[in-house]
Every structure is written in structure tokens, then in C-alpha cells.
XYZ file of N, CA, C and O in Angstrom:
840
model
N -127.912 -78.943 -0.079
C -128.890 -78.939 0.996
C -129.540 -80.313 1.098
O -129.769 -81.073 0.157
N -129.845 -80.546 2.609
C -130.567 -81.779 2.765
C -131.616 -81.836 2.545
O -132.330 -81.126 3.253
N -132.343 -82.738 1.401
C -133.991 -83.140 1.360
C -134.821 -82.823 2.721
O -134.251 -82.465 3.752
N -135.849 -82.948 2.644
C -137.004 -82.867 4.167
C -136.735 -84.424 4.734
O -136.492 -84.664 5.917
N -136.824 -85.457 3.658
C -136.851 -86.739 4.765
C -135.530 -86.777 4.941
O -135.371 -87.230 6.075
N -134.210 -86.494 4.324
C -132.814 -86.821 4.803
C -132.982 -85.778 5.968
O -133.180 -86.620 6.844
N -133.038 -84.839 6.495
C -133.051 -84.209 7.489
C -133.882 -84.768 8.454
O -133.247 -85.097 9.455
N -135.063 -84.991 8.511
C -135.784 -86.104 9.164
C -135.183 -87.131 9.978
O -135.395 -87.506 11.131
N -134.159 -87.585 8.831
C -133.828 -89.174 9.066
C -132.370 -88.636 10.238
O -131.872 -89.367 11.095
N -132.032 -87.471 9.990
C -130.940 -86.987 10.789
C -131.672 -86.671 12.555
O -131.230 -87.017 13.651
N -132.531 -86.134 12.306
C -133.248 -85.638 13.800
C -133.221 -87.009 14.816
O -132.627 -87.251 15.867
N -134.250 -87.845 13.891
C -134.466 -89.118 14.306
C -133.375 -89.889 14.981
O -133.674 -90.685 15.871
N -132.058 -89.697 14.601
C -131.095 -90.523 15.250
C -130.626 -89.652 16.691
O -129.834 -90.156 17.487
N -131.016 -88.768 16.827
C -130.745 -87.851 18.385
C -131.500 -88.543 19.628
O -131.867 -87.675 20.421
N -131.848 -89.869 20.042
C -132.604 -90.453 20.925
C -131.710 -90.297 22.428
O -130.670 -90.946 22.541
N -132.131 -89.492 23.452
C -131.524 -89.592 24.565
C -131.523 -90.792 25.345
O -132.553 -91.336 24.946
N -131.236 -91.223 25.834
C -130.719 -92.709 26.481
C -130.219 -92.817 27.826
O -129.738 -91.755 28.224
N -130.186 -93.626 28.531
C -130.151 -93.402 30.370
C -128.453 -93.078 30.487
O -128.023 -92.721 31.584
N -127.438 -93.226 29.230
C -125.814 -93.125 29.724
C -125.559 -91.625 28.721
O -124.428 -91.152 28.610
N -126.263 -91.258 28.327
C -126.582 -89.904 27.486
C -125.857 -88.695 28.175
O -124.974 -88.007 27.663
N -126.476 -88.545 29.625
C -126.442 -87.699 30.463
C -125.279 -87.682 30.989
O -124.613 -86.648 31.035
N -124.741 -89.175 31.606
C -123.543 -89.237 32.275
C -122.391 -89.504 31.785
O -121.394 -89.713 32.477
N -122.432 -89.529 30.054
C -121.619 -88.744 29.075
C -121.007 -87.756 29.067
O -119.792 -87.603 29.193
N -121.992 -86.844 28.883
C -121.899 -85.433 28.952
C -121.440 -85.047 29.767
O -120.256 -84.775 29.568
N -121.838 -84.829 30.816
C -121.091 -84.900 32.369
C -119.668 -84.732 32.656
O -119.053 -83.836 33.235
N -119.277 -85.903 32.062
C -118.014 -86.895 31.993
C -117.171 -86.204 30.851
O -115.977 -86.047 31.109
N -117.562 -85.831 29.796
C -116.965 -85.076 28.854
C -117.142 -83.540 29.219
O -116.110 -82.954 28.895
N -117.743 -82.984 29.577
C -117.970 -81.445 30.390
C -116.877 -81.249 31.103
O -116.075 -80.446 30.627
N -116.413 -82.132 32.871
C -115.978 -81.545 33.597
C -114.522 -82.109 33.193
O -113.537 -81.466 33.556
N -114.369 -83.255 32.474
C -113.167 -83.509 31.543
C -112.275 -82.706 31.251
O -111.056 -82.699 31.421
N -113.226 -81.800 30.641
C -112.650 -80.603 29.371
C -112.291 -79.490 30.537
O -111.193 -78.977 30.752
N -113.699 -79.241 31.315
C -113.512 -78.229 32.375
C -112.034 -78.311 33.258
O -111.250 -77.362 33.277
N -111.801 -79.527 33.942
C -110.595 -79.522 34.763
C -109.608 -79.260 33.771
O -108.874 -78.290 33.960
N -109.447 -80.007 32.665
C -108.335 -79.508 31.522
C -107.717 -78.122 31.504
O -106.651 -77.593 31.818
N -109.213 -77.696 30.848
C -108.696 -76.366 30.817
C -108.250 -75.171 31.758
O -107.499 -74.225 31.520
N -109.083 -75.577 33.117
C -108.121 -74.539 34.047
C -107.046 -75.375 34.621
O -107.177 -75.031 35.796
N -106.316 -76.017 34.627
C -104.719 -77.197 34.703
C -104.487 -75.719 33.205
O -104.053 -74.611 33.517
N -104.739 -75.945 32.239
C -103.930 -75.233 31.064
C -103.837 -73.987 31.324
O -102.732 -73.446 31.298
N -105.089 -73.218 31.655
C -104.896 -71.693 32.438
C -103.510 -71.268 33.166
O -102.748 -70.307 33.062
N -103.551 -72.436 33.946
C -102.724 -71.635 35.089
C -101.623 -72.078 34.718
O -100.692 -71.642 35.395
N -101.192 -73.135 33.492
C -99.831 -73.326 33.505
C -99.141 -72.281 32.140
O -97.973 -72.018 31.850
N -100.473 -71.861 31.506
C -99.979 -70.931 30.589
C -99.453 -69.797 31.034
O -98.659 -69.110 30.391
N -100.005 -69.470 32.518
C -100.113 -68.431 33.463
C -98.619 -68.410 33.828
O -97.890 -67.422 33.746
N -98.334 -69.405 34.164
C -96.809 -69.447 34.965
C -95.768 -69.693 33.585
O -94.563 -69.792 33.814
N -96.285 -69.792 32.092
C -95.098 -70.216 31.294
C -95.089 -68.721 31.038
O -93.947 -68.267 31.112
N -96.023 -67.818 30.758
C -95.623 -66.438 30.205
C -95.116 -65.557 31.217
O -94.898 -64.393 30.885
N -94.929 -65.861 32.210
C -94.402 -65.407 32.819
C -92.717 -65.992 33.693
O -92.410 -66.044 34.884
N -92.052 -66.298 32.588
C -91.013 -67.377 32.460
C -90.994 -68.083 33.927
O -90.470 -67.539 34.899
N -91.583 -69.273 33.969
C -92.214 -69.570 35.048
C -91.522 -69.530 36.590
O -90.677 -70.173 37.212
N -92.517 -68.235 36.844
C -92.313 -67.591 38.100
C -90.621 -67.212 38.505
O -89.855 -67.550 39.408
N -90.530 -66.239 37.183
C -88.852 -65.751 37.336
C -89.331 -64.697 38.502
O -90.374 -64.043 38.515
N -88.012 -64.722 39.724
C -87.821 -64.238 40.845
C -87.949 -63.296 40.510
O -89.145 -63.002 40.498
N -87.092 -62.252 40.058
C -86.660 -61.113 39.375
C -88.321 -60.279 38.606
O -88.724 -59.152 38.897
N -88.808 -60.986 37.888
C -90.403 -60.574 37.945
C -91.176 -60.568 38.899
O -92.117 -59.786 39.035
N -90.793 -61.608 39.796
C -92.249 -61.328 41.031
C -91.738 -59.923 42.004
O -92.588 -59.151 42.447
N -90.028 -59.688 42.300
C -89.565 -58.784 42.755
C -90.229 -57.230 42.233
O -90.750 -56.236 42.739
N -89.942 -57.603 41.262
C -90.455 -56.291 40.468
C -91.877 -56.177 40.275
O -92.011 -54.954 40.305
N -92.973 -56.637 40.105
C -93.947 -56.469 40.449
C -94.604 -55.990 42.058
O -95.326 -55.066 42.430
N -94.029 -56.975 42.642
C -94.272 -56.880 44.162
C -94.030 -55.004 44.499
O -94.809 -54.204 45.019
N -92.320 -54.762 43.827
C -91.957 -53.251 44.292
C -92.921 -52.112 42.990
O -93.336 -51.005 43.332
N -93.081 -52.550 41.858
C -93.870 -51.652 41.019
C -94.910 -51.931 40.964
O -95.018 -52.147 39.757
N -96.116 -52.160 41.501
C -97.220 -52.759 41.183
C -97.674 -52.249 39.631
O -97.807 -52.749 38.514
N -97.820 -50.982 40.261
C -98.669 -49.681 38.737
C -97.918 -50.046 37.351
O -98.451 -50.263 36.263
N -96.434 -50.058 37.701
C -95.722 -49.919 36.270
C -95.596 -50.868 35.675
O -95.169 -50.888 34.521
N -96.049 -52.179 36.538
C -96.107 -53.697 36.008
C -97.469 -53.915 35.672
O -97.477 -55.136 35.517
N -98.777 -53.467 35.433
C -99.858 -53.841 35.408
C -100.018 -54.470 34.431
O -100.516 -55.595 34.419
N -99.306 -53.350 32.654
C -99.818 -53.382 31.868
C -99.106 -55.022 31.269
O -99.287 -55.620 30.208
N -98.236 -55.370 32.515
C -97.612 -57.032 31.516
C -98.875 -58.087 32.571
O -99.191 -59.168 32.073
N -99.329 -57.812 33.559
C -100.042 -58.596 34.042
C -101.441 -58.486 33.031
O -102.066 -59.482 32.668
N -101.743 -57.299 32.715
C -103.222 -57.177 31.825
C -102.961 -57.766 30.552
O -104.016 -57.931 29.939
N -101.511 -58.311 29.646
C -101.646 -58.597 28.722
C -101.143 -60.144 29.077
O -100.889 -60.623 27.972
N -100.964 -60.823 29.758
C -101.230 -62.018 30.182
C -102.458 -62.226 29.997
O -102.966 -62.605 28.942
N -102.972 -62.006 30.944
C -104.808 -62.615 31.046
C -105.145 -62.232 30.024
O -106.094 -62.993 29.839
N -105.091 -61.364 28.826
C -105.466 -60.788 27.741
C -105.401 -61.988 26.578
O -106.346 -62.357 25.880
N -103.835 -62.571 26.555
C -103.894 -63.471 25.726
C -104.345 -65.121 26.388
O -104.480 -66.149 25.725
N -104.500 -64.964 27.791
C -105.040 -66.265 28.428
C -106.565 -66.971 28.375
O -107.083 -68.033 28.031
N -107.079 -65.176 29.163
C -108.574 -65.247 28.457
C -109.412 -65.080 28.060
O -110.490 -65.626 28.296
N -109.012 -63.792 26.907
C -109.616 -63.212 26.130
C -109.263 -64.008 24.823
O -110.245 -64.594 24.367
N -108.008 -64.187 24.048
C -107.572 -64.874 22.818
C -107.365 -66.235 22.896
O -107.096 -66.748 21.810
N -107.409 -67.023 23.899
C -107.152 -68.340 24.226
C -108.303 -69.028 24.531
O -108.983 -69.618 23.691
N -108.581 -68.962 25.902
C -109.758 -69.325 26.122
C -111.521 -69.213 25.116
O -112.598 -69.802 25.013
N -111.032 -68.442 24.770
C -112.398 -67.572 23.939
C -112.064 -68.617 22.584
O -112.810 -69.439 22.053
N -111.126 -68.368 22.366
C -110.934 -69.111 20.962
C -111.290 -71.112 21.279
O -111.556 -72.067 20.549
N -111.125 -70.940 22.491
C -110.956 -73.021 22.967
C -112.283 -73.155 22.393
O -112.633 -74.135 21.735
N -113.316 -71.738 22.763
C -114.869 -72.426 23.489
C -115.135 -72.327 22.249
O -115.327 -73.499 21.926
N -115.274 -71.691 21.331
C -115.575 -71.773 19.505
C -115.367 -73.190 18.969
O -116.154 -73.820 18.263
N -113.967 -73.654 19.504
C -113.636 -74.571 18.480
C -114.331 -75.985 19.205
O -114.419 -77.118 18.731
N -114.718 -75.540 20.338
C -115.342 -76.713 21.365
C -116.897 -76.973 20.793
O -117.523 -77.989 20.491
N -117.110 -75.972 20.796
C -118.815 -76.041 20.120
C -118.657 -76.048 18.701
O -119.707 -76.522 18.266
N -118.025 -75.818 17.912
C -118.168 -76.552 16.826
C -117.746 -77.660 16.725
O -118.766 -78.274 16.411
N -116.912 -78.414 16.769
C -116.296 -79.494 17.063
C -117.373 -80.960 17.114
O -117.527 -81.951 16.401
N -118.262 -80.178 18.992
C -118.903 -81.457 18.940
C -120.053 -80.994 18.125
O -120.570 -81.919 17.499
N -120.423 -80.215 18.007
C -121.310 -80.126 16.755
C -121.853 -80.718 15.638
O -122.961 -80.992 15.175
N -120.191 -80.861 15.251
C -119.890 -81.619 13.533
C -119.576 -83.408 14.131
O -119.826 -84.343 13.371
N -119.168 -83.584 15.164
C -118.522 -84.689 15.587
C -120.355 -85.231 15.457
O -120.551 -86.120 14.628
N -121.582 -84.721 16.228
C -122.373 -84.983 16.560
C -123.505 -85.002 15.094
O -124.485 -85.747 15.135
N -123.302 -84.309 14.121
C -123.658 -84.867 13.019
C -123.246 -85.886 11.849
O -123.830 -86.459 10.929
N -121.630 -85.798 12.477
C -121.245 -87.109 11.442
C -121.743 -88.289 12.334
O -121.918 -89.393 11.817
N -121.999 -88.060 13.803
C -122.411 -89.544 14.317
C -123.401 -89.663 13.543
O -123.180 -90.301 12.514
N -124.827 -89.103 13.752
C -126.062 -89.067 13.072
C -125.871 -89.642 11.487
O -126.233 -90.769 11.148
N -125.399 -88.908 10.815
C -124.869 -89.059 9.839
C -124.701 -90.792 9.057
O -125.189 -91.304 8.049
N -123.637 -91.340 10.271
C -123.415 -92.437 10.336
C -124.964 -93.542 10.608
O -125.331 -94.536 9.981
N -125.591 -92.826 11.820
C -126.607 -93.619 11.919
C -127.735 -93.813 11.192
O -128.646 -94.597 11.458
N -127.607 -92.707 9.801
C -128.657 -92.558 8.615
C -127.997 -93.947 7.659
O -128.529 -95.023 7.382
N -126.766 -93.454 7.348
C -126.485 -95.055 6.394
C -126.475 -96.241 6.960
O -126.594 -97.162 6.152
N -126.388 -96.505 7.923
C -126.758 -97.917 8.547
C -127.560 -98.283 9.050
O -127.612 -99.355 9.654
N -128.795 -97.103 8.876
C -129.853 -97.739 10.336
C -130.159 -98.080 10.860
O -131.170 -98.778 10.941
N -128.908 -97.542 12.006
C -129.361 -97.563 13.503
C -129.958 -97.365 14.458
O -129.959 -97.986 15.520
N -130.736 -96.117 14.020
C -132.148 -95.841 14.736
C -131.253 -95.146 15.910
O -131.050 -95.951 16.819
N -130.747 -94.052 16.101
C -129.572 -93.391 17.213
C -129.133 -93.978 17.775
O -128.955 -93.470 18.882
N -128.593 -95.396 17.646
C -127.329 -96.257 18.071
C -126.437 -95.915 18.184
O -125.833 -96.681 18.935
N -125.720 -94.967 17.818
C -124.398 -94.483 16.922
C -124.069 -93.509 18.080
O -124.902 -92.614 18.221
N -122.870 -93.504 19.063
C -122.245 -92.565 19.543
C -121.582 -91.767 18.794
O -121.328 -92.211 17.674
N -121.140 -90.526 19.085
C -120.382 -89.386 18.438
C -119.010 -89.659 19.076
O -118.921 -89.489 20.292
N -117.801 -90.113 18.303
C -116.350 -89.524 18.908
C -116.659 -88.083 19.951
O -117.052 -87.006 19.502
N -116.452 -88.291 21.030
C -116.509 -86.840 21.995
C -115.259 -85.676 21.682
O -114.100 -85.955 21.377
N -115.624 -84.810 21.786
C -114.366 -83.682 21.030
C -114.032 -83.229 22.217
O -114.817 -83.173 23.165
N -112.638 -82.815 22.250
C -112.575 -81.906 23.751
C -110.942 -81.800 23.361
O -110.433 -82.183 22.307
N -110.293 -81.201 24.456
C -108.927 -80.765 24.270
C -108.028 -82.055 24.358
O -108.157 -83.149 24.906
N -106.894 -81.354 23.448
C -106.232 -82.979 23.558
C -104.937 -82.598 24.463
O -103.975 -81.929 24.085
N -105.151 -83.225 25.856
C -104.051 -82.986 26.773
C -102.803 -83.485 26.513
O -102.160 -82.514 26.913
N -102.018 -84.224 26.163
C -101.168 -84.820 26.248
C -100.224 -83.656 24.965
O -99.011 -83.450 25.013
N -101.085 -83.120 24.032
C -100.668 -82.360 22.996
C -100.177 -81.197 23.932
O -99.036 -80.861 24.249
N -101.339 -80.721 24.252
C -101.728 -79.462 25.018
C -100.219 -79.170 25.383
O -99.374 -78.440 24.864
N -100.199 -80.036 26.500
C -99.230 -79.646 27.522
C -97.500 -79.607 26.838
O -96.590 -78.852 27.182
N -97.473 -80.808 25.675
C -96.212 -80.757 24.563
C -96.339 -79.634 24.184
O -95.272 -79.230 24.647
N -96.774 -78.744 23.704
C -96.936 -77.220 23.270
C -96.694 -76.123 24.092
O -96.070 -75.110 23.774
N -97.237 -76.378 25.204
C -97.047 -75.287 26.763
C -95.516 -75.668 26.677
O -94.791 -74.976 25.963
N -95.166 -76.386 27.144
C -93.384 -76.729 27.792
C -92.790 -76.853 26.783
O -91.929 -75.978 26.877
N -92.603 -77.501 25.564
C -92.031 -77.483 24.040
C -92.116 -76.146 23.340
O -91.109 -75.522 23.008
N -93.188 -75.781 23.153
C -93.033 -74.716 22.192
C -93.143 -73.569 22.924
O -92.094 -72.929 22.844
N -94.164 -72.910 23.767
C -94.632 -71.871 24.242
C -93.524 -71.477 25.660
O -93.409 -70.301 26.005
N -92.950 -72.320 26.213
C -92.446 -71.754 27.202
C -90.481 -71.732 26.555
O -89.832 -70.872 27.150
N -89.769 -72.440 25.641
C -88.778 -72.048 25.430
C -88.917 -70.946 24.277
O -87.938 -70.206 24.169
N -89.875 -70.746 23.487
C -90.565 -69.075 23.099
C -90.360 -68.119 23.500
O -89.829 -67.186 22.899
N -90.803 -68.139 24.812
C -90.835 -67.500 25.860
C -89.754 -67.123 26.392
O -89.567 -65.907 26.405
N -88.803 -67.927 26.937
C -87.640 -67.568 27.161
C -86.742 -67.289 26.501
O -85.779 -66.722 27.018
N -86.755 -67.513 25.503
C -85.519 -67.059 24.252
C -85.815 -65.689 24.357
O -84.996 -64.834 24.693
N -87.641 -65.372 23.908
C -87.509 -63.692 23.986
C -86.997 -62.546 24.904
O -86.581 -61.388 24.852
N -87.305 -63.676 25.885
C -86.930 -62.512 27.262
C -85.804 -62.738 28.007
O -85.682 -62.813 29.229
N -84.611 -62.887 26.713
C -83.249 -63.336 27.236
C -82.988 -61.389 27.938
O -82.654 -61.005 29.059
N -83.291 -60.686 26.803
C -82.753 -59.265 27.501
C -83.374 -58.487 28.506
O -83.103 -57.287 28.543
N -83.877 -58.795 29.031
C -85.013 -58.976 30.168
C -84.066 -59.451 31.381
O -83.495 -58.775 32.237
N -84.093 -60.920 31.156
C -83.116 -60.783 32.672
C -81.651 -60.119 32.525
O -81.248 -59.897 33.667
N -80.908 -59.805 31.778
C -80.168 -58.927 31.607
C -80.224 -57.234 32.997
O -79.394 -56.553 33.598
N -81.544 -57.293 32.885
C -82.195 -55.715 33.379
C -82.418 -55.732 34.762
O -83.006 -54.953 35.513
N -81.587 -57.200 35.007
C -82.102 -56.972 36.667
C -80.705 -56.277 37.492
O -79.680 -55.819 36.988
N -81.035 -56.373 38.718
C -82.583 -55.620 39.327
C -82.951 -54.288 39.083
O -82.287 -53.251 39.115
N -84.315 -54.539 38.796
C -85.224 -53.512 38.258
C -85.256 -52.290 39.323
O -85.668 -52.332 40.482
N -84.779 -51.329 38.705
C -85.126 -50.096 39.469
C -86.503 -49.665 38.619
O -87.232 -50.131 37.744
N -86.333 -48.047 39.749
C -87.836 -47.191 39.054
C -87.288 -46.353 38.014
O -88.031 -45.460 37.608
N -85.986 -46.471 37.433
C -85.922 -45.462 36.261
C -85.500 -46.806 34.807
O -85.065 -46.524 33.690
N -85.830 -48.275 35.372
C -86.051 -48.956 33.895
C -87.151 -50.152 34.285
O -87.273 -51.244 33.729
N -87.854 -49.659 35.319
C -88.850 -50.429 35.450
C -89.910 -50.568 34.176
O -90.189 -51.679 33.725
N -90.568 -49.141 33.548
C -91.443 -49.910 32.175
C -90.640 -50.423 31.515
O -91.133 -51.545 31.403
N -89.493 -50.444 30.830
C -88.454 -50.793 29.828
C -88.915 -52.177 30.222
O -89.595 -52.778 29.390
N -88.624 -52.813 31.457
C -88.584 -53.773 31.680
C -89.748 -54.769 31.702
O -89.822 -55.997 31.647
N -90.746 -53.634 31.816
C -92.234 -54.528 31.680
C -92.627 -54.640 30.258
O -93.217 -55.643 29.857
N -92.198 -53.232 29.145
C -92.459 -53.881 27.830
C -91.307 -54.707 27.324
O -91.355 -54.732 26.094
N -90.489 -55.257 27.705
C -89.569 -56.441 27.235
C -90.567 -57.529 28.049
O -90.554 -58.534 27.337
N -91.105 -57.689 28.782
C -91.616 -58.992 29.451
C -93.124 -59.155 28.824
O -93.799 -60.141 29.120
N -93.718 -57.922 27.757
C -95.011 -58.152 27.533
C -94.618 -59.016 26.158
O -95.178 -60.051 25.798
N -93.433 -58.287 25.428
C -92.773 -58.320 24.211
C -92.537 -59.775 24.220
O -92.459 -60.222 23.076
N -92.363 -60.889 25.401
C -91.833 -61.728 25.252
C -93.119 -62.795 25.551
O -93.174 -63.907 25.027
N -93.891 -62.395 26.254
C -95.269 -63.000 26.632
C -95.714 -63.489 25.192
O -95.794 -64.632 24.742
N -96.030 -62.012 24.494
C -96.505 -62.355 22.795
C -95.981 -63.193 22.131
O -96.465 -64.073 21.419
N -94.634 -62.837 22.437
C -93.865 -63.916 21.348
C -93.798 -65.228 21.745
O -93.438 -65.951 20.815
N -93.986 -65.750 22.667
C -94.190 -66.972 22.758
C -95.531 -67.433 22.757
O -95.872 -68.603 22.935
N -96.228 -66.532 22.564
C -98.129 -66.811 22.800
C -98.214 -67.186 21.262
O -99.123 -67.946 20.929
N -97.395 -66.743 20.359
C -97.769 -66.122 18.730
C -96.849 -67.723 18.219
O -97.050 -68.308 17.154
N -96.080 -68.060 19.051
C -94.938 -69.062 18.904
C -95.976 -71.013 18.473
O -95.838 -71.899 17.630
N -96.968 -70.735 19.745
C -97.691 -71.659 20.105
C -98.846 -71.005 19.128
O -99.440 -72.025 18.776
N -99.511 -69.906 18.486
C -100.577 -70.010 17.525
C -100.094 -70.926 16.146
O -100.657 -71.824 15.520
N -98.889 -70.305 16.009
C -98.150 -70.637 14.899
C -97.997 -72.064 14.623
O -98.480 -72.673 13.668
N -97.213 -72.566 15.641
C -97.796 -74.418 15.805
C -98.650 -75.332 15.729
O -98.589 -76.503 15.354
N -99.972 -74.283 16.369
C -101.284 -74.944 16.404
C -101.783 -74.957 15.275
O -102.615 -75.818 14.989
N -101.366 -73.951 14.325
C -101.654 -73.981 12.649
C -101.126 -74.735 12.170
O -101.808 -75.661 11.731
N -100.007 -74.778 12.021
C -99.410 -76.080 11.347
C -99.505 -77.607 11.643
O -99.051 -78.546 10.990
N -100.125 -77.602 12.653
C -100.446 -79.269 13.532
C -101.597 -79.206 12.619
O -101.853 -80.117 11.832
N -102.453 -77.880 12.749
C -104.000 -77.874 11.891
C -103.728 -78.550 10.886
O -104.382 -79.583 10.745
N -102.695 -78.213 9.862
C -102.346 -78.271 8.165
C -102.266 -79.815 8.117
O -102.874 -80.600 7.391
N -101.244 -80.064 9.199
C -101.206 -81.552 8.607
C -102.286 -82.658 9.226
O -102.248 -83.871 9.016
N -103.158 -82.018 9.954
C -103.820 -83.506 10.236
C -105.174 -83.247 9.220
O -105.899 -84.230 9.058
N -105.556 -81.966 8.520
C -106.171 -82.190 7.531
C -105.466 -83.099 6.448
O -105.901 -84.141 5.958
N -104.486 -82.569 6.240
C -103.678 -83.143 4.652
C -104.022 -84.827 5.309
O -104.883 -85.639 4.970
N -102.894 -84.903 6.418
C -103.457 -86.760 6.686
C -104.502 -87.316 6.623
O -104.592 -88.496 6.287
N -105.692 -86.437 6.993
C -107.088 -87.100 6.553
C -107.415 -87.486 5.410
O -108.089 -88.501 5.234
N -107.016 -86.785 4.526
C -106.661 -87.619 3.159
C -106.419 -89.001 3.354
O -107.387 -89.756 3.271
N -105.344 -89.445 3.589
C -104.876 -90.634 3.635
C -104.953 -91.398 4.943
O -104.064 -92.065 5.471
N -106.661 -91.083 5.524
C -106.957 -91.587 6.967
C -107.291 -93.804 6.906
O -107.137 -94.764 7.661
N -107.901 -93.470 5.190
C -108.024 -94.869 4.806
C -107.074 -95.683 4.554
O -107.414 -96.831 4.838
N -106.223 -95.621 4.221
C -104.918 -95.954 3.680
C -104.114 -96.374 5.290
O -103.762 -97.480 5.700
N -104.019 -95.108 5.904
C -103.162 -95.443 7.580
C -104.147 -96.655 8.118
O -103.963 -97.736 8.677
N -105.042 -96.066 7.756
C -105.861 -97.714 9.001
C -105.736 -98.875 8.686
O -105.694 -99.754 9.546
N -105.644 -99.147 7.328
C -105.478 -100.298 6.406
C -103.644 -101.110 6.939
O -103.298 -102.268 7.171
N -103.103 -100.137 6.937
C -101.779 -100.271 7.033
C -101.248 -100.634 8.487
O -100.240 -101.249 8.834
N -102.611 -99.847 9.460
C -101.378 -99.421 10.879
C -102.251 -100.834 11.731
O -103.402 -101.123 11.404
N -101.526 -101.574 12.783
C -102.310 -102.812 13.592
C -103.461 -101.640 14.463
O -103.227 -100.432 14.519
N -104.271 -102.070 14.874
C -105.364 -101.420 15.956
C -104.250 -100.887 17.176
O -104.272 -99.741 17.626
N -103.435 -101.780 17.544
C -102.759 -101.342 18.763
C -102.377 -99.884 18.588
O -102.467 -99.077 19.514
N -101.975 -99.591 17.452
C -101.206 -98.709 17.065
C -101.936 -97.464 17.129
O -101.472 -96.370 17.451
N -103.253 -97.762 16.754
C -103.927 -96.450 16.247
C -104.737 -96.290 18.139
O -104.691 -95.176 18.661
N -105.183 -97.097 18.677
C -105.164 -96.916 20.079
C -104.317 -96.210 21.146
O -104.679 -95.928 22.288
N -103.407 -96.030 20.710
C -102.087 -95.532 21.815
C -102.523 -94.093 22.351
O -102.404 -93.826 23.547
N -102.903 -93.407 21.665
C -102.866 -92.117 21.755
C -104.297 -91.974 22.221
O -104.641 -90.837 22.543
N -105.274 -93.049 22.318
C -106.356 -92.551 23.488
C -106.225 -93.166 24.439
O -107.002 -92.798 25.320
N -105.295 -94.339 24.842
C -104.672 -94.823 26.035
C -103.981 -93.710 26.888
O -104.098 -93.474 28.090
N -103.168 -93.042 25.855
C -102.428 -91.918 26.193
C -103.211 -90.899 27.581
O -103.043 -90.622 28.768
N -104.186 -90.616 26.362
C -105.243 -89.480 27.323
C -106.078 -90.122 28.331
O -106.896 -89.402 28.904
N -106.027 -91.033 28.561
C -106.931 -91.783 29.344
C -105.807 -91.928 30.724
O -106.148 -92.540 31.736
């Protein structure tokens, strides 16, 4: 636990400032446009993007197709989305006390910007089209097999398309864990890479997102 004046000395570096605001802003609707661009393309990958043969069959079953449309949005934005906004607010959270943090050992008197946290697009979207959407289609190879959908294998056909939604939703959790694993383990050796790598190098990848 932090002493009373080390906590003190942490408050103290939170000074709002006239580019404070239009930060935030700027990092808000950032993240905001991001994430619905990711919505809707997750939208069209689980649903092997916009296979004919599914929109047919929806269009003619509405009722018997619901339950693959309800488990779309289910894992879009109930388990996805829900999970972004957790890791968003903690994120800048911690990002926003190691700034502070920073501005206690050097005193700076809240000089010290925070690295801004937010989604990393360029990843994002390598994961949607790389991992999550050939996921996706591998599962629901027997799926198009089933066309055209009549009304006596129409559910068959909607739980093979929910069956395949998951599995590529579970395809892309699975990834996102293991991307987790190693950029902890690399933080380990975050001193060592910087020492080693030119600036250009370690720049690329916010050129990237920019």
C-alpha cells in the first residue's frame, strides 16, 4: 500500500491542461469509430461473409433462422463488446497511473502524458480476416453442403451455421490469449529490445495505426 504523501504525490500529478480535453476527445471517438468498423465486420465474418445461400434462407425462414441471428449479436455484443469496454477502462486506468507514477519519480509536477490505450486496429482487423473468418469457414464447410435450404432441414441448417459462428468466435478468443501470453513474457525483455532495436524500428507499428 501507498503511504498518505506517496498517494498525495500521485493525485498531484492529475493537472488538467487546455490539450487535456481535446485528447480525450480524440482518443474517445478514435476507439468509438474503431469499434463499430469492427462490429459490423465481425457481423459479416460470422456470417461467412454474406454467403447467398444464408441470406436466402433467412429471407424464406425468418423464425427458424432467428436463433443463428440471436447468437451472432450474442457473441458481438454481449461477449465482445462487453468484454472491449472492461479491458478499455482498465487499461487507461493503469496506463494513467503509471503516467502519474512516472511523474512522482521525476518531478514533473503532471507533465507526464499517459501512453493512450485503445484498440489496436491494424491487429484487430489481422484477426477478423486471418483468424476469425477462415475459422469460420472451415466450420461451416457442411453447411454449404445443405443448400438449398428447404423447411424440412432448415434448423439443421441454422444449428450448423450457429456451430460455426462459435467456432470461429472461440478461434479468435483463443488467439487473443496467446498474443496476451507473449507480449507479457516479452515485457520481460522490453529493456533489452529497446537497447537492441534502432527507434525507427520500434516506431513502425504506431506509424502503422496512424
Amino acid at each position: 500500500c501507498f503511504e498518505r504523501s506517496s498517494m498525495h504525490a500521485l493525485v498531484e500529478q492529475f493537472n488538467l491542461r487546455p490539450g487535456d480535453l481535446n485528447g480525450f476527445l480524440q482518443l474517445f471517438f478514435d476507439n468509438l469509430a474503431t469499434v463499430l468498423i469492427l462490429a459490423v465486420s465481425l457481423h459479416q465474418v460470422l456470417r461467412g461473409f454474406s454467403n447467398v445461400d444464408l441470406i436466402n434462407a433467412e429471407e424464406a425462414f425468418p423464425a427458424q433462422m432467428k436463433p443463428f441471428r440471436d447468437t451472432v449479436s450474442e457473441l458481438i455484443y454481449k461477449k465482445s463488446i462487453s468484454g472491449l469496454a472492461m479491458t478499455m477502462v482498465f487499461g487507461n486506468v493503469y496506463y494513467a497511473y503509471m503516467g502519474a507514477r512516472l511523474g512522482v519519480q521525476e518531478d514533473r509536477k503532471g507533465a507526464v502524458t499517459a501512453l493512450p490505450y485503445g484498440v489496436n486496429t491494424p491487429a484487430a482487423f489481422a484477426f477478423l480476416f486471418s483468424i476469425i473468418g477462415p475459422a469460420t469457414a472451415s466450420a461451416a464447410g457442411p453447411c454449404y453442403g445443405m443448400a438449398p435450404v428447404t423447411e424440412a432441414n432448415v434448423e439443421e441448417y441454422a444449428q450448423c451455421w450457429i456451430a460455426a459462428a462459435e467456432q470461429g468466435w472461440s478461434a479468435g478468443v483463443v488467439a487473443n490469449f496467446l498474443a496476451g501470453l507473449l507480449s507479457v513474457g516479452m515485457g520481460f525483455f522490453g529493456k533489452k529490445i529497446i537497447e537492441v532495436s534502432p527507434v525507427t524500428a520500434l516506431l513502425t507499428a504506431l506509424s502503422g495505426i496512424s
